[in-house]
Amino acid sequence: NLDTGVITDYAPASPFYEEAEGIDPAGRYVVVERDLAITLFPGQLDLWRLSLDGSGHFVRMTTFDYYKGYGADNAVVSPNGRRLAFGLKIDGAEGEGAGILLMDLTV
């Protein structure tokens, strides 16, 4: 909170790598790059929606990391909250992308 200086951890119990990327314009959730490699999958990032209601509840948005070498990253929510643009990751260095994909958030 920029006014009070209070920092809130919305996912305090999570042991995974998580990086906030795009925020819903209405402030309901943030899209997070999440790496479950330490326990479940082979190490690429996928996108998850983290509710900003304090529940710590994540909802998986993409499943590219089910396939070795693939992932999704660098998410941005459109100003009207209807679409999500994100990068397709196929191996390579961090920040390197193989394309830009759009997801309809109204369905």
Coordinates of N, CA and C in Angstrom, one line a residue:
N1 N 0.8 -1.2 0.0 CA 0.0 0.0 0.0 C 0.9 1.2 0.0
L2 N 0.8 2.0 -1.1 CA 1.7 3.2 -1.2 C 1.4 4.3 -0.1
D3 N 0.1 4.3 0.3 CA -0.3 5.3 1.3 C 0.2 5.0 2.7
T4 N 0.1 3.7 3.1 CA 0.5 3.3 4.4 C 1.9 2.7 4.6
G5 N 2.4 2.2 3.5 CA 3.7 1.5 3.5 C 3.6 0.0 3.9
V6 N 2.4 -0.4 4.2 CA 2.1 -1.8 4.6 C 2.3 -2.8 3.4
I7 N 3.1 -3.8 3.6 CA 3.3 -4.8 2.5 C 2.4 -6.1 2.9
T8 N 1.7 -6.6 1.9 CA 0.8 -7.7 2.1 C 1.4 -8.9 1.2
D9 N 1.6 -10.1 1.8 CA 2.0 -11.3 1.1 C 0.7 -12.1 0.8
Y10 N 0.3 -12.1 -0.4 CA -0.9 -12.8 -0.8 C -0.8 -14.3 -1.0
A11 N 0.4 -14.8 -0.9 CA 0.6 -16.2 -1.0 C 1.7 -16.7 0.0
P12 N 1.5 -16.5 1.3 CA 2.5 -16.7 2.3 C 2.9 -18.2 2.4
A13 N 2.1 -19.1 2.1 CA 2.4 -20.5 2.4 C 3.0 -21.2 1.2
S14 N 3.2 -20.5 0.1 CA 3.6 -21.2 -1.1 C 5.1 -21.4 -1.1
P15 N 5.6 -22.7 -1.5 CA 7.0 -23.0 -1.6 C 7.6 -22.8 -3.0
F16 N 6.7 -22.4 -3.9 CA 7.1 -22.3 -5.3 C 7.7 -21.0 -5.7
Y17 N 8.4 -21.0 -6.9 CA 8.8 -19.7 -7.5 C 7.6 -19.0 -8.1
E18 N 7.4 -17.8 -7.7 CA 6.2 -17.1 -8.2 C 6.6 -15.6 -8.4
E19 N 6.2 -15.1 -9.6 CA 6.5 -13.7 -10.0 C 5.2 -13.1 -10.5
A20 N 4.8 -12.0 -9.8 CA 3.6 -11.3 -10.3 C 3.9 -10.6 -11.6
E21 N 3.0 -10.7 -12.6 CA 3.2 -10.2 -13.9 C 2.1 -9.1 -14.3
G22 N 0.9 -9.6 -14.4 CA -0.2 -8.7 -14.9 C -1.3 -8.6 -13.8
I23 N -1.8 -7.4 -13.6 CA -2.9 -7.3 -12.6 C -4.2 -6.9 -13.3
D24 N -5.3 -7.5 -12.8 CA -6.6 -7.2 -13.2 C -6.9 -5.7 -13.0
P25 N -7.4 -5.0 -14.0 CA -7.6 -3.5 -13.8 C -8.6 -3.2 -12.6
A26 N -9.5 -4.2 -12.3 CA -10.4 -4.0 -11.2 C -9.8 -4.3 -9.8
G27 N -8.5 -4.9 -9.9 CA -7.8 -5.2 -8.6 C -8.3 -6.5 -8.0
R28 N -9.0 -7.4 -8.7 CA -9.5 -8.6 -8.1 C -8.4 -9.7 -8.0
Y29 N -7.5 -9.7 -9.0 CA -6.4 -10.8 -9.0 C -5.2 -10.3 -9.7
V30 N -4.1 -11.0 -9.6 CA -2.9 -10.8 -10.3 C -2.5 -12.1 -11.0
V31 N -2.0 -12.0 -12.3 CA -1.5 -13.1 -13.0 C -0.1 -13.4 -12.6
V32 N 0.3 -14.6 -12.2 CA 1.6 -14.9 -11.7 C 2.2 -16.0 -12.5
E33 N 3.5 -15.8 -12.8 CA 4.4 -16.8 -13.4 C 4.7 -17.8 -12.3
R34 N 4.5 -19.0 -12.5 CA 4.7 -20.0 -11.3 C 5.4 -21.2 -11.9
D35 N 6.5 -21.6 -11.1 CA 7.3 -22.8 -11.5 C 7.1 -23.9 -10.4
L36 N 6.4 -24.9 -10.8 CA 6.2 -26.1 -9.9 C 7.2 -27.1 -10.0
A37 N 8.3 -26.8 -10.7 CA 9.4 -27.9 -10.9 C 9.9 -28.5 -9.7
I38 N 9.9 -27.8 -8.6 CA 10.5 -28.4 -7.4 C 9.8 -29.7 -6.9
T39 N 8.5 -29.8 -7.3 CA 7.8 -31.0 -6.9 C 7.0 -31.7 -8.0
L40 N 6.5 -31.0 -9.0 CA 5.6 -31.6 -9.9 C 6.0 -31.8 -11.4
F41 N 6.5 -30.7 -12.0 CA 6.7 -30.7 -13.4 C 8.1 -30.3 -13.8
P42 N 8.4 -30.4 -15.1 CA 9.8 -30.2 -15.5 C 10.4 -28.9 -15.5
G43 N 10.0 -27.8 -15.0 CA 10.8 -26.6 -14.8 C 10.5 -25.4 -15.7
Q44 N 9.5 -25.4 -16.5 CA 9.1 -24.2 -17.2 C 8.0 -23.5 -16.4
L45 N 7.8 -22.2 -16.8 CA 6.8 -21.4 -16.1 C 5.4 -21.6 -16.7
D46 N 4.4 -21.5 -15.9 CA 3.0 -21.4 -16.4 C 2.3 -20.3 -15.7
L47 N 1.1 -19.9 -16.2 CA 0.4 -18.7 -15.6 C -0.7 -19.2 -14.7
W48 N -0.8 -18.5 -13.6 CA -1.8 -18.8 -12.6 C -2.5 -17.4 -12.2
R49 N -3.7 -17.5 -11.8 CA -4.4 -16.3 -11.3 C -4.4 -16.4 -9.8
L50 N -3.9 -15.4 -9.1 CA -3.9 -15.3 -7.6 C -4.9 -14.3 -7.2
S51 N -5.9 -14.7 -6.5 CA -6.9 -13.8 -5.9 C -6.3 -12.8 -5.0
L52 N -6.7 -11.6 -5.0 CA -6.2 -10.6 -4.1 C -7.2 -10.3 -3.0
D53 N -8.0 -11.3 -2.6 CA -8.9 -11.2 -1.5 C -8.3 -11.7 -0.2
G54 N -7.1 -12.1 -0.2 CA -6.4 -12.6 1.0 C -6.5 -14.1 1.2
S55 N -7.2 -14.8 0.3 CA -7.4 -16.2 0.5 C -6.1 -17.0 0.1
G56 N -5.2 -16.5 -0.7 CA -4.1 -17.2 -1.2 C -4.4 -18.2 -2.2
H57 N -5.6 -18.1 -2.8 CA -6.2 -19.1 -3.8 C -5.6 -18.9 -5.2
F58 N -5.0 -19.9 -5.7 CA -4.5 -19.8 -7.1 C -5.4 -20.7 -8.0
V59 N -5.6 -20.2 -9.3 CA -6.3 -20.9 -10.3 C -5.3 -21.0 -11.5
R60 N -5.1 -22.2 -12.0 CA -4.2 -22.4 -13.1 C -4.9 -21.9 -14.4
M61 N -4.1 -21.1 -15.2 CA -4.6 -20.5 -16.4 C -4.0 -21.2 -17.7
T62 N -2.8 -21.6 -17.6 CA -2.2 -22.3 -18.7 C -1.5 -23.6 -18.2
T63 N -1.3 -24.6 -19.2 CA -0.7 -25.9 -18.9 C 0.4 -26.2 -19.8
F64 N 1.1 -25.2 -20.3 CA 2.2 -25.5 -21.3 C 3.3 -26.3 -20.6
D65 N 3.5 -26.2 -19.3 CA 4.6 -26.9 -18.7 C 4.4 -28.4 -18.6
Y66 N 3.2 -28.8 -19.0 CA 3.0 -30.3 -19.0 C 3.9 -30.9 -20.1
Y67 N 4.4 -30.1 -21.0 CA 5.2 -30.6 -22.2 C 6.6 -30.1 -22.0
K68 N 7.5 -31.0 -22.0 CA 8.9 -30.7 -21.8 C 9.4 -29.5 -22.7
G69 N 10.0 -28.5 -22.1 CA 10.6 -27.4 -22.9 C 9.6 -26.3 -23.1
Y70 N 8.3 -26.4 -22.8 CA 7.4 -25.3 -23.1 C 6.9 -24.6 -21.8
G71 N 6.5 -23.4 -21.9 CA 6.0 -22.6 -20.8 C 5.3 -21.4 -21.3
A72 N 4.8 -20.6 -20.3 CA 4.1 -19.3 -20.6 C 4.6 -18.3 -19.6
D73 N 4.8 -17.1 -20.1 CA 5.4 -16.0 -19.2 C 5.0 -14.6 -19.7
N74 N 5.4 -13.6 -18.9 CA 5.3 -12.2 -19.2 C 3.8 -11.8 -19.5
A75 N 2.9 -12.1 -18.6 CA 1.5 -11.9 -18.9 C 1.1 -10.4 -18.6
V76 N 0.2 -9.9 -19.4 CA -0.3 -8.5 -19.3 C -1.8 -8.6 -19.5
V77 N -2.6 -8.1 -18.6 CA -4.1 -8.0 -18.7 C -4.4 -6.7 -19.4
S78 N -5.3 -6.8 -20.4 CA -5.8 -5.7 -21.1 C -6.4 -4.7 -20.2
P79 N -6.4 -3.4 -20.6 CA -7.0 -2.3 -19.7 C -8.5 -2.6 -19.4
N80 N -9.3 -3.3 -20.3 CA -10.7 -3.6 -20.0 C -10.9 -4.9 -19.3
G81 N -9.8 -5.6 -19.0 CA -9.8 -6.9 -18.3 C -10.4 -8.1 -19.1
R82 N -10.5 -7.9 -20.4 CA -11.1 -9.0 -21.2 C -10.1 -9.9 -21.9
R83 N -8.9 -9.5 -22.0 CA -7.9 -10.4 -22.6 C -6.6 -10.4 -21.9
L84 N -5.9 -11.5 -22.1 CA -4.6 -11.6 -21.5 C -3.6 -11.9 -22.6
A85 N -2.5 -11.1 -22.7 CA -1.4 -11.3 -23.7 C -0.3 -11.9 -22.9
F86 N 0.4 -12.9 -23.5 CA 1.5 -13.6 -22.8 C 2.4 -14.2 -23.8
G87 N 3.6 -14.5 -23.3 CA 4.6 -15.1 -24.2 C 4.6 -16.6 -24.1
L88 N 4.9 -17.2 -25.3 CA 5.1 -18.6 -25.4 C 6.6 -18.8 -25.2
K89 N 6.9 -19.7 -24.3 CA 8.3 -20.0 -24.1 C 8.6 -21.4 -24.5
I90 N 9.7 -21.5 -25.4 CA 10.1 -22.9 -25.8 C 11.6 -22.9 -25.5
D91 N 12.0 -23.6 -24.4 CA 13.4 -23.6 -24.0 C 14.1 -22.2 -24.1
G92 N 15.4 -22.1 -24.3 CA 16.0 -20.9 -24.4 C 16.2 -20.1 -23.1
A93 N 16.8 -19.0 -23.2 CA 17.2 -18.1 -22.1 C 15.9 -17.5 -21.5
E94 N 16.0 -17.1 -20.2 CA 14.9 -16.4 -19.5 C 14.7 -15.1 -20.3
G95 N 13.4 -14.7 -20.4 CA 13.0 -13.5 -21.1 C 12.9 -13.7 -22.6
E96 N 13.4 -14.8 -23.1 CA 13.3 -15.1 -24.6 C 12.0 -15.7 -24.9
G97 N 11.3 -15.3 -25.9 CA 10.0 -15.8 -26.3 C 10.0 -16.4 -27.7
A98 N 9.0 -17.2 -27.9 CA 8.8 -17.8 -29.2 C 7.5 -17.4 -29.9
G99 N 6.8 -16.4 -29.3 CA 5.6 -15.9 -29.8 C 4.7 -15.2 -28.7
I100 N 3.7 -14.5 -29.2 CA 2.8 -13.8 -28.2 C 1.4 -14.4 -28.5
L101 N 0.8 -14.8 -27.4 CA -0.5 -15.4 -27.5 C -1.5 -14.6 -26.8
L102 N -2.8 -14.7 -27.2 CA -3.9 -13.9 -26.5 C -4.9 -14.9 -25.9
M103 N -5.4 -14.6 -24.7 CA -6.4 -15.5 -24.1 C -7.6 -14.6 -23.8
D104 N -8.8 -15.1 -24.2 CA -10.0 -14.4 -23.9 C -10.4 -14.7 -22.4
L105 N -10.5 -13.7 -21.6 CA -10.9 -13.9 -20.2 C -12.3 -13.8 -19.9
T106 N -13.1 -13.6 -21.0 CA -14.6 -13.4 -20.8 C -15.3 -14.8 -20.8
V107 N -14.6 -15.8 -21.1 CA -15.3 -17.2 -21.1 C -15.1 -17.9 -19.8

